[in-house]
Coordinates of C-alpha atoms in Angstrom, one line a residue:
M28 CA 108.6 -37.8 -96.6
W29 CA 110.4 -38.1 -93.2
L30 CA 107.9 -35.9 -91.6
N31 CA 105.1 -38.2 -92.6
N32 CA 106.9 -41.1 -90.9
I33 CA 107.3 -39.1 -87.7
E34 CA 103.7 -38.0 -87.8
T35 CA 102.6 -41.7 -88.2
H36 CA 104.6 -42.7 -85.1
W37 CA 103.3 -39.6 -83.3
Q38 CA 99.7 -40.5 -83.9
S39 CA 100.3 -44.1 -82.8
W40 CA 101.7 -43.1 -79.4
P41 CA 99.6 -43.3 -76.3
R42 CA 98.0 -39.9 -75.5
L43 CA 99.9 -39.5 -72.3
A44 CA 103.2 -39.9 -74.2
R45 CA 102.2 -37.3 -76.7
V46 CA 101.3 -34.9 -73.9
A47 CA 104.6 -35.5 -72.2
L48 CA 106.6 -34.9 -75.4
A49 CA 104.7 -31.6 -76.0
V50 CA 105.5 -30.4 -72.5
L51 CA 109.1 -31.5 -72.8
L52 CA 109.6 -29.6 -76.1
G53 CA 108.1 -26.5 -74.3
L54 CA 110.8 -27.0 -71.6
V55 CA 113.4 -27.0 -74.4
A56 CA 112.0 -23.9 -75.9
S57 CA 112.3 -22.1 -72.5
L58 CA 116.1 -22.6 -72.4
G59 CA 116.6 -19.3 -74.1
Q60 CA 115.5 -17.6 -70.9
A61 CA 117.9 -16.7 -68.0
P62 CA 119.8 -18.2 -66.3
F63 CA 120.3 -20.7 -69.2
G64 CA 120.6 -18.1 -72.0
L65 CA 120.6 -20.8 -74.8
P66 CA 118.7 -19.2 -77.7
L67 CA 119.8 -22.0 -80.1
A68 CA 118.2 -24.6 -77.8
S69 CA 115.1 -22.4 -77.7
L70 CA 115.1 -22.2 -81.5
V71 CA 115.1 -26.0 -81.6
G72 CA 112.1 -26.1 -79.3
F73 CA 110.1 -23.8 -81.4
V74 CA 111.0 -25.6 -84.6
A75 CA 109.6 -28.7 -82.9
G76 CA 106.6 -26.6 -82.0
F77 CA 105.9 -26.1 -85.7
A78 CA 106.1 -29.9 -86.2
L79 CA 103.6 -30.4 -83.3
L80 CA 101.2 -27.9 -84.9
T81 CA 101.6 -29.7 -88.3
F82 CA 100.7 -33.0 -86.7
S83 CA 97.5 -31.5 -85.2
Q84 CA 94.5 -32.5 -87.3
S85 CA 92.0 -29.9 -86.1
P86 CA 92.0 -26.5 -84.3
S87 CA 90.9 -28.1 -81.1
K88 CA 93.8 -30.5 -81.1
A89 CA 96.1 -27.7 -82.0
F90 CA 94.8 -25.8 -79.0
R91 CA 95.6 -28.7 -76.7
V92 CA 99.1 -29.3 -78.1
G93 CA 99.8 -25.5 -78.0
W94 CA 98.7 -25.3 -74.4
Q95 CA 100.8 -28.3 -73.5
F96 CA 103.8 -26.8 -75.2
G97 CA 103.2 -23.5 -73.4
L98 CA 102.7 -25.3 -70.1
G99 CA 106.2 -26.7 -70.3
Y100 CA 107.7 -23.4 -71.4
F101 CA 106.1 -21.3 -68.7
A102 CA 106.5 -23.9 -65.9
L103 CA 110.3 -23.7 -66.2
T104 CA 110.4 -20.0 -67.0
M105 CA 108.1 -19.1 -64.0
Q106 CA 109.5 -21.6 -61.5
W107 CA 110.8 -18.7 -59.4
L108 CA 107.1 -18.1 -58.4
V109 CA 107.8 -20.7 -55.7
S110 CA 110.1 -18.3 -53.9
P111 CA 107.5 -15.8 -52.5
F112 CA 105.6 -18.6 -50.9
L113 CA 108.7 -19.7 -49.1
V114 CA 109.2 -16.4 -47.3
E115 CA 106.7 -17.6 -44.7
A116 CA 107.0 -21.2 -45.6
E117 CA 105.1 -22.5 -42.5
S118 CA 101.9 -20.7 -43.8
H119 CA 102.3 -20.6 -47.6
A120 CA 104.7 -23.3 -48.9
W121 CA 101.9 -25.7 -49.7
M122 CA 100.5 -23.1 -52.2
A123 CA 103.8 -22.8 -54.2
P124 CA 103.4 -25.7 -56.7
F125 CA 99.8 -24.7 -57.3
A126 CA 100.9 -21.1 -58.0
V127 CA 103.5 -22.2 -60.6
F128 CA 101.1 -24.7 -62.3
F129 CA 98.1 -22.3 -62.5
M130 CA 100.3 -19.4 -63.6
A131 CA 101.9 -21.5 -66.3
A132 CA 98.6 -23.0 -67.3
G133 CA 97.0 -19.6 -67.6
L134 CA 99.8 -18.1 -69.7
A135 CA 99.8 -21.2 -71.9
L136 CA 96.2 -20.4 -72.9
F137 CA 97.5 -17.6 -75.0
W138 CA 99.8 -20.1 -76.9
G139 CA 97.0 -22.6 -77.2
A140 CA 94.9 -19.9 -78.9
A141 CA 97.8 -19.1 -81.2
F142 CA 98.2 -22.7 -82.2
A143 CA 94.5 -23.1 -82.8
A144 CA 94.2 -19.9 -84.9
A145 CA 97.2 -20.9 -87.0
R146 CA 95.8 -24.4 -87.6
R147 CA 92.6 -22.8 -89.0
I148 CA 94.7 -21.0 -91.6
N149 CA 98.1 -22.7 -92.1
P150 CA 100.6 -24.1 -89.6
F151 CA 103.1 -21.4 -90.7
A152 CA 100.7 -18.7 -89.7
L153 CA 102.0 -19.4 -86.2
V154 CA 104.7 -16.8 -87.1
V155 CA 102.0 -14.2 -86.9
T156 CA 99.5 -15.6 -84.4
M157 CA 102.0 -16.3 -81.6
P158 CA 103.6 -12.8 -81.6
L159 CA 100.0 -11.4 -81.6
M160 CA 99.1 -13.4 -78.6
E161 CA 102.3 -12.3 -76.8
L162 CA 101.3 -8.7 -77.6
L163 CA 97.9 -9.4 -76.0
R164 CA 99.6 -11.1 -73.0
A165 CA 101.5 -7.8 -72.4
Y166 CA 98.3 -5.8 -72.2
L167 CA 95.3 -7.8 -71.1
F168 CA 94.3 -8.1 -67.5
S169 CA 97.0 -5.5 -66.5
G170 CA 99.5 -7.4 -68.6
F171 CA 102.3 -9.9 -67.8
P172 CA 104.8 -10.2 -70.7
W173 CA 107.4 -12.0 -68.5
G174 CA 109.6 -14.5 -70.3
M175 CA 108.8 -13.6 -73.9
P176 CA 110.8 -15.6 -76.5
A177 CA 112.6 -12.4 -77.6
Y178 CA 114.3 -12.1 -74.2
G179 CA 116.6 -15.0 -75.1
T180 CA 118.3 -12.8 -77.7
V181 CA 119.3 -10.0 -75.4
D182 CA 123.0 -11.0 -75.6
R183 CA 122.9 -11.7 -79.3
V184 CA 123.1 -9.6 -82.4
L185 CA 119.4 -10.1 -83.1
G186 CA 118.5 -8.5 -79.7
Q187 CA 119.8 -5.2 -80.9
G188 CA 116.8 -5.2 -83.3
A189 CA 114.6 -4.2 -80.4
A190 CA 115.8 -0.7 -81.0
H191 CA 113.8 -0.8 -84.2
V192 CA 110.9 -3.1 -83.7
G193 CA 110.7 -3.6 -79.9
S194 CA 110.5 -6.9 -78.1
H195 CA 107.2 -7.9 -79.8
G196 CA 108.8 -7.4 -83.2
L197 CA 111.7 -9.6 -82.1
N198 CA 109.1 -12.3 -81.1
F199 CA 108.0 -12.2 -84.8
V200 CA 111.5 -12.4 -86.1
F201 CA 112.4 -15.3 -83.8
L202 CA 109.3 -17.3 -84.9
L203 CA 110.1 -16.5 -88.5
I204 CA 113.6 -18.0 -88.1
A205 CA 112.1 -21.1 -86.5
A206 CA 109.6 -21.4 -89.4
C207 CA 112.4 -21.0 -92.0
T208 CA 114.4 -23.7 -90.3
F209 CA 111.4 -26.0 -90.2
I210 CA 110.6 -25.4 -93.9
A211 CA 114.3 -26.0 -94.8
L212 CA 114.2 -29.4 -92.9
L213 CA 111.0 -30.3 -94.7
G214 CA 112.4 -30.0 -98.2
G215 CA 110.3 -29.2 -101.2
P216 CA 110.4 -26.2 -103.7
R217 CA 110.7 -23.6 -100.9
R218 CA 113.7 -25.3 -99.2
A219 CA 116.4 -23.2 -100.8
L220 CA 114.9 -19.8 -99.9
A221 CA 114.0 -21.1 -96.4
S222 CA 117.5 -22.4 -95.9
I223 CA 118.9 -18.9 -96.6
G224 CA 116.5 -17.4 -94.1
A225 CA 117.4 -20.0 -91.5
V226 CA 121.2 -19.5 -91.9
L227 CA 120.9 -15.7 -91.8
G228 CA 118.6 -16.0 -88.7
V229 CA 121.0 -18.4 -86.9
A230 CA 123.8 -16.0 -87.7
L231 CA 121.9 -13.2 -85.9
L232 CA 122.0 -15.4 -82.8
W233 CA 125.8 -14.8 -82.6
P234 CA 126.8 -13.4 -79.2
L235 CA 127.5 -9.6 -78.9
P236 CA 131.0 -8.5 -77.8
D237 CA 131.2 -7.7 -74.2
A238 CA 131.5 -4.1 -73.0
S239 CA 133.3 -3.4 -69.7
T240 CA 133.9 0.3 -69.7
V241 CA 132.2 3.6 -70.7
T242 CA 134.1 4.7 -73.8
E243 CA 132.8 8.3 -73.9
P244 CA 133.0 11.0 -71.1
S245 CA 130.4 10.2 -68.5
I246 CA 127.7 12.5 -67.3
G247 CA 128.5 11.8 -63.6
T248 CA 129.0 9.2 -60.9
I249 CA 126.1 7.3 -59.3
R250 CA 126.5 5.1 -56.3
L251 CA 124.3 2.0 -56.1
I252 CA 123.5 0.6 -52.7
Q253 CA 122.9 -3.2 -52.3
P254 CA 122.2 -4.0 -48.6
N255 CA 121.3 -7.6 -49.3
A256 CA 118.2 -8.0 -47.0
P257 CA 116.6 -11.5 -47.4
Q258 CA 112.8 -11.0 -47.7
R259 CA 112.2 -13.0 -44.5
Q260 CA 114.4 -10.5 -42.6
K261 CA 113.5 -7.3 -44.4
W262 CA 110.6 -6.3 -42.1
D263 CA 111.7 -8.3 -39.0
P264 CA 112.2 -5.8 -36.2
D265 CA 115.2 -7.7 -35.0
F266 CA 117.0 -7.4 -38.4
M267 CA 115.7 -4.1 -39.7
P268 CA 118.3 -2.0 -37.7
I269 CA 121.1 -4.2 -38.8
I270 CA 120.1 -4.0 -42.5
F271 CA 119.6 -0.2 -42.3
D272 CA 123.0 0.3 -40.6
R273 CA 124.6 -1.8 -43.3
A274 CA 123.1 0.5 -46.0
L275 CA 124.2 3.6 -44.1
A276 CA 127.8 2.3 -43.9
L277 CA 127.8 1.6 -47.7
T278 CA 126.4 5.0 -48.3
A279 CA 129.2 6.7 -46.3
S280 CA 132.0 4.8 -48.1
E281 CA 134.8 6.8 -49.6
G282 CA 134.2 8.6 -52.8
S283 CA 132.2 11.6 -54.2
P284 CA 129.2 10.4 -56.1
D285 CA 126.8 12.8 -57.7
L286 CA 123.8 10.7 -56.7
I287 CA 123.3 7.8 -54.3
V288 CA 120.5 5.3 -55.1
W289 CA 118.9 3.0 -52.5
P290 CA 116.6 0.1 -53.5
E291 CA 112.9 -0.3 -53.4
T292 CA 111.2 0.1 -50.0
S293 CA 114.6 0.6 -48.3
L294 CA 113.4 3.1 -45.7
P295 CA 112.6 1.0 -42.6
S296 CA 109.4 3.0 -41.8
I297 CA 106.5 4.7 -43.5
L298 CA 107.8 7.9 -45.1
S299 CA 105.8 10.3 -42.9
R300 CA 107.2 8.7 -39.8
G301 CA 110.7 8.3 -41.1
E302 CA 112.3 11.6 -40.2
P303 CA 115.0 10.1 -37.9
S304 CA 116.0 7.5 -40.5
I305 CA 116.0 10.2 -43.3
Q306 CA 118.4 12.4 -41.3
E307 CA 120.7 9.4 -40.8
I308 CA 120.7 8.8 -44.5
S309 CA 121.4 12.5 -45.2
K310 CA 124.3 12.4 -42.7
A311 CA 125.8 9.3 -44.3
A312 CA 125.4 10.7 -47.8
G313 CA 127.1 14.0 -47.0
D314 CA 126.4 16.5 -49.8
A315 CA 125.2 14.0 -52.3
P316 CA 121.4 13.7 -53.1
V317 CA 119.8 10.3 -52.4
F318 CA 117.1 8.6 -54.3
F319 CA 115.4 5.9 -52.2
G320 CA 112.4 3.7 -52.0
A321 CA 109.8 4.0 -49.3
N322 CA 106.2 3.2 -48.4
R323 CA 104.1 6.3 -48.4
L324 CA 100.8 6.9 -46.7
E325 CA 98.4 9.6 -47.9
N326 CA 94.7 9.8 -47.1
L327 CA 94.7 6.2 -45.8
M328 CA 96.2 5.0 -49.1
F329 CA 99.5 3.2 -49.3
F330 CA 101.9 4.0 -52.2
N331 CA 105.1 2.2 -53.2
A332 CA 107.2 5.3 -53.7
A333 CA 110.6 6.6 -54.7
V334 CA 111.8 9.9 -53.2
L335 CA 114.6 12.3 -54.0
M336 CA 116.3 13.9 -51.1
D337 CA 118.7 16.7 -51.8
G338 CA 122.2 17.2 -50.3
Q339 CA 120.8 19.1 -47.4
G340 CA 118.4 16.4 -46.3
V341 CA 115.3 18.0 -47.8
L342 CA 112.7 15.7 -49.4
G343 CA 111.7 16.8 -52.9
Q344 CA 110.4 15.0 -56.0
T345 CA 108.3 11.8 -55.4
Y346 CA 107.3 9.1 -57.8
D347 CA 104.5 6.6 -56.9
K348 CA 104.6 3.2 -58.6
H349 CA 101.7 3.1 -61.0
H350 CA 101.9 -0.5 -62.4
L351 CA 101.2 -2.7 -59.4
V352 CA 101.7 -6.4 -59.1
P353 CA 98.3 -8.3 -59.1
F354 CA 98.1 -10.6 -56.1
G355 CA 101.4 -9.2 -54.8
E356 CA 100.7 -5.5 -54.2
Y357 CA 97.0 -5.5 -54.6
I358 CA 94.2 -8.1 -55.1
P359 CA 91.6 -7.7 -57.8
F360 CA 88.2 -7.2 -56.1
G361 CA 90.4 -6.6 -53.0
E362 CA 87.6 -5.1 -50.8
L363 CA 85.5 -8.2 -51.3
L364 CA 88.3 -10.7 -50.8
S365 CA 89.8 -8.9 -47.8
R366 CA 86.7 -9.9 -45.9
F367 CA 88.0 -13.5 -46.3
G368 CA 91.5 -12.6 -45.2
I369 CA 93.0 -12.5 -48.7
H370 CA 95.6 -9.8 -49.2
G371 CA 98.5 -9.0 -51.5
M372 CA 101.7 -10.8 -50.5
A373 CA 103.9 -7.6 -50.6
A374 CA 101.2 -5.3 -49.4
S375 CA 102.0 -3.2 -46.4
Q376 CA 100.5 -4.7 -43.2
G377 CA 98.2 -6.7 -45.4
Q378 CA 96.7 -3.6 -47.0
G379 CA 96.8 -3.2 -50.8
F380 CA 98.8 -0.5 -52.4
T381 CA 97.3 2.3 -54.5
A382 CA 98.5 2.9 -58.0
G383 CA 100.3 6.2 -58.8
V384 CA 99.1 8.5 -61.5
G385 CA 101.6 7.2 -64.1
P386 CA 105.1 7.6 -65.4
K387 CA 107.0 10.7 -64.3
L388 CA 110.5 12.1 -64.9
I389 CA 112.8 13.0 -62.0
D390 CA 115.0 16.1 -62.6
L391 CA 118.5 15.2 -61.3
G392 CA 120.2 18.5 -62.3
P393 CA 123.6 17.9 -64.1
L394 CA 122.8 14.2 -64.4
G395 CA 119.8 14.9 -66.5
R396 CA 116.2 13.6 -66.2
A397 CA 115.6 10.0 -65.2
L398 CA 112.5 7.8 -65.6
P399 CA 112.1 5.9 -62.4
L400 CA 110.9 2.3 -62.7
I401 CA 110.0 0.5 -59.5
C402 CA 110.6 -3.3 -59.7
Y403 CA 108.0 -4.9 -61.9
E404 CA 107.5 -1.8 -64.1
A405 CA 110.7 -2.6 -66.0
V406 CA 109.0 -5.7 -67.4
F407 CA 106.6 -3.7 -69.5
P408 CA 107.9 -2.1 -72.8
Q409 CA 104.8 0.1 -72.8
D410 CA 105.6 1.6 -69.4
V411 CA 108.8 3.2 -70.6
F412 CA 107.2 4.3 -73.9
A413 CA 104.5 6.0 -71.9
A414 CA 107.0 8.5 -70.3
P415 CA 105.8 12.1 -70.8
E416 CA 109.1 12.9 -72.5
R417 CA 112.3 11.0 -73.5
P418 CA 114.5 10.8 -70.4
D419 CA 118.3 10.9 -70.3
F420 CA 118.5 7.5 -68.5
L421 CA 116.4 4.9 -66.8
L422 CA 116.5 4.5 -63.0
Q423 CA 115.3 1.2 -61.6
I424 CA 115.0 0.4 -57.9
T425 CA 113.8 -3.1 -57.0
N426 CA 113.6 -5.7 -54.4
D427 CA 114.2 -9.0 -56.2
A428 CA 114.5 -10.9 -52.9
W429 CA 110.9 -12.0 -53.7
F430 CA 112.2 -13.8 -56.8
G431 CA 114.5 -16.4 -55.3
T432 CA 118.1 -17.0 -56.4
F433 CA 117.9 -19.3 -59.4
S434 CA 116.1 -17.6 -62.3
G435 CA 113.9 -14.8 -61.2
P436 CA 116.5 -12.0 -60.5
H437 CA 118.4 -13.0 -63.7
Q438 CA 115.3 -12.8 -65.9
H439 CA 114.3 -9.5 -64.3
L440 CA 117.7 -8.1 -65.2
V441 CA 117.4 -9.4 -68.8
Q442 CA 114.1 -7.6 -69.2
S443 CA 115.6 -4.4 -67.8
R444 CA 118.4 -4.7 -70.3
M445 CA 115.9 -5.0 -73.1
R446 CA 114.2 -1.7 -72.1
S447 CA 117.6 0.0 -72.6
I448 CA 118.0 -1.5 -76.1
E449 CA 114.5 -0.5 -77.1
H450 CA 115.0 3.1 -76.2
G451 CA 118.8 3.6 -76.6
L452 CA 119.0 4.6 -72.9
P453 CA 121.4 3.6 -70.2
M454 CA 120.0 2.3 -67.0
V455 CA 121.2 2.3 -63.4
R456 CA 119.7 -0.4 -61.3
A457 CA 119.8 -0.7 -57.5
A458 CA 118.4 -4.0 -56.2
N459 CA 118.1 -5.0 -52.6
T460 CA 119.7 -8.5 -53.0
G461 CA 121.0 -7.9 -56.5
I462 CA 121.6 -7.8 -59.3
S463 CA 122.5 -4.1 -59.0
A464 CA 124.0 -2.9 -62.3
L465 CA 125.0 -0.3 -64.8
I466 CA 123.5 -1.1 -68.2
D467 CA 124.5 0.8 -71.4
E468 CA 122.3 2.0 -74.2
K469 CA 122.8 -1.3 -76.0
G470 CA 121.6 -3.4 -73.1
R471 CA 125.1 -4.5 -72.1
V472 CA 126.0 -4.8 -68.4
L473 CA 129.0 -2.6 -67.8
N474 CA 129.3 -3.3 -64.1
A475 CA 127.3 -5.2 -61.6
L476 CA 127.2 -6.5 -58.0
P477 CA 126.8 -10.3 -57.6
L478 CA 123.5 -11.6 -56.4
N479 CA 123.1 -12.0 -52.6
E480 CA 126.1 -9.9 -51.7
A481 CA 126.1 -6.7 -49.8
G482 CA 128.1 -3.8 -51.3
F483 CA 128.0 -0.6 -53.3
L484 CA 129.0 0.2 -56.8
D485 CA 130.2 3.6 -58.1
V486 CA 129.3 3.8 -61.8
E487 CA 130.0 6.4 -64.5
L488 CA 126.7 7.2 -66.2
P489 CA 127.0 6.9 -70.0
R490 CA 125.3 9.3 -72.4
P491 CA 122.1 8.2 -74.1
A492 CA 122.1 7.2 -77.8
P493 CA 119.8 9.1 -80.2
A494 CA 116.2 8.2 -80.0
T495 CA 115.4 4.8 -81.5
L496 CA 112.7 4.0 -84.0
Y497 CA 110.9 2.0 -81.4
S498 CA 111.0 4.9 -78.8
N499 CA 109.1 7.0 -81.4
T500 CA 106.6 4.4 -82.5
G501 CA 106.0 1.9 -79.6
D502 CA 104.0 -1.3 -80.2
I503 CA 101.3 0.2 -82.6
P504 CA 103.2 -0.5 -85.9
I505 CA 104.1 -4.1 -85.1
G506 CA 100.5 -4.7 -83.8
L507 CA 99.1 -3.3 -87.0
I508 CA 101.5 -5.3 -89.2
L509 CA 100.7 -8.5 -87.4
T510 CA 97.0 -7.9 -87.6
C511 CA 97.1 -7.1 -91.3
A512 CA 99.2 -10.1 -92.0
L513 CA 96.8 -12.4 -90.1
L514 CA 93.9 -10.9 -92.0
G515 CA 95.7 -11.3 -95.3
L516 CA 96.4 -15.0 -94.5
W517 CA 92.8 -15.5 -93.6
I518 CA 91.5 -14.0 -96.8
R519 CA 94.0 -16.0 -98.8
R520 CA 92.9 -19.3 -97.2
H521 CA 89.2 -18.4 -97.7
R522 CA 89.8 -17.7 -101.4
N523 CA 91.8 -20.9 -101.8
S524 CA 89.1 -23.0 -100.1
N525 CA 86.5 -21.7 -102.5

């Protein structure tokens, strides 16, 4: 068999060459992620991943090759982590390569465990073990499901399946397509059935048609403000007035929006001391309410907040970000580590933020009720599902200047789009440096401002689709299905071994 020949050559290679190939194949698998958006290349990488697992002669060796494969995948996917360390390059640039390596190495541990568990049962059990590990990655240690394989399908027919099974269910389907492709290439009695599965799976990776307009009557007009403040200048006293005046001018542009949305932390002072700035925003907005991001101080606790100001300049509903960024907005064991001068990179004046109480809907009158998501919160499927009631649309404000210009902002946008697909809800997204966008209920970008350009966008808010299956069930069903499948495979192996 051709696979045996390849395995023989593989085992004869020097160890370093085998490690390099596993890492390289992980890099190929990551090409489904933005800005590349090549799910077929990603599929090839995961098919090769099944071959690597098949070549592994023990669970320990499978763990190593899975970790190496994951290291390549996450090193390219997470390369944007260099960017935060370049904001103050003179102090922090030396840490950037270590941050990327250790983050990739840590995330790859989940994939190493998936490979090892699958090797104990059957190499094709990876179809179950890897989605289970991705599910754990989304929840353990506050969770970090950035760059899941499913996100490479957001522009494809398959991506629409997130409305039924969520992103974690799509991870399973994508791995199943890779497994069918690998079995079809192997030959043998199951080749015909696997070939049908592979062909159908590849067909599901066909691109979706573009959508450029709202086809039904809109609910209202929302103006998205993108001031384009580089992170190095955002809190610089010399540049703050310039950036704020730019945002005011964009707000006062011609038009009659029903709501104006400013990005995350766009108020140039703490909320309690921001009355002069707030009145300037109200004057520029006219009669339109404004939803803006600000740092808020209460009882010596900092909150990353979003505030709704009505058409008369009166502050009303407030939402505090509840899912904070570890090592960005707070440091685990922060009180202890602060004694050594270690603080969150995005924390106000070096002090960590406090988490809000949880998801909250904002009543916007005729526009309906919105679920605010501040920056990183759009990465988590469970954060949208945890809303107290189903909103009419999603409202994300973010500052993606931290994420650089190559991949980070594009990947963040993709994950925001997947939240819309999962719940059948449109999203309006105001980002400091971009990409500000209107996203429809199918996750398609209807209108957007380019990255790193100042401007505003008046968008017509679409109506939500009916509640999706995933919006009613969340991750529990796919978690139970994967767990039961793994248990069934384990029992079958145990019986066969006896």
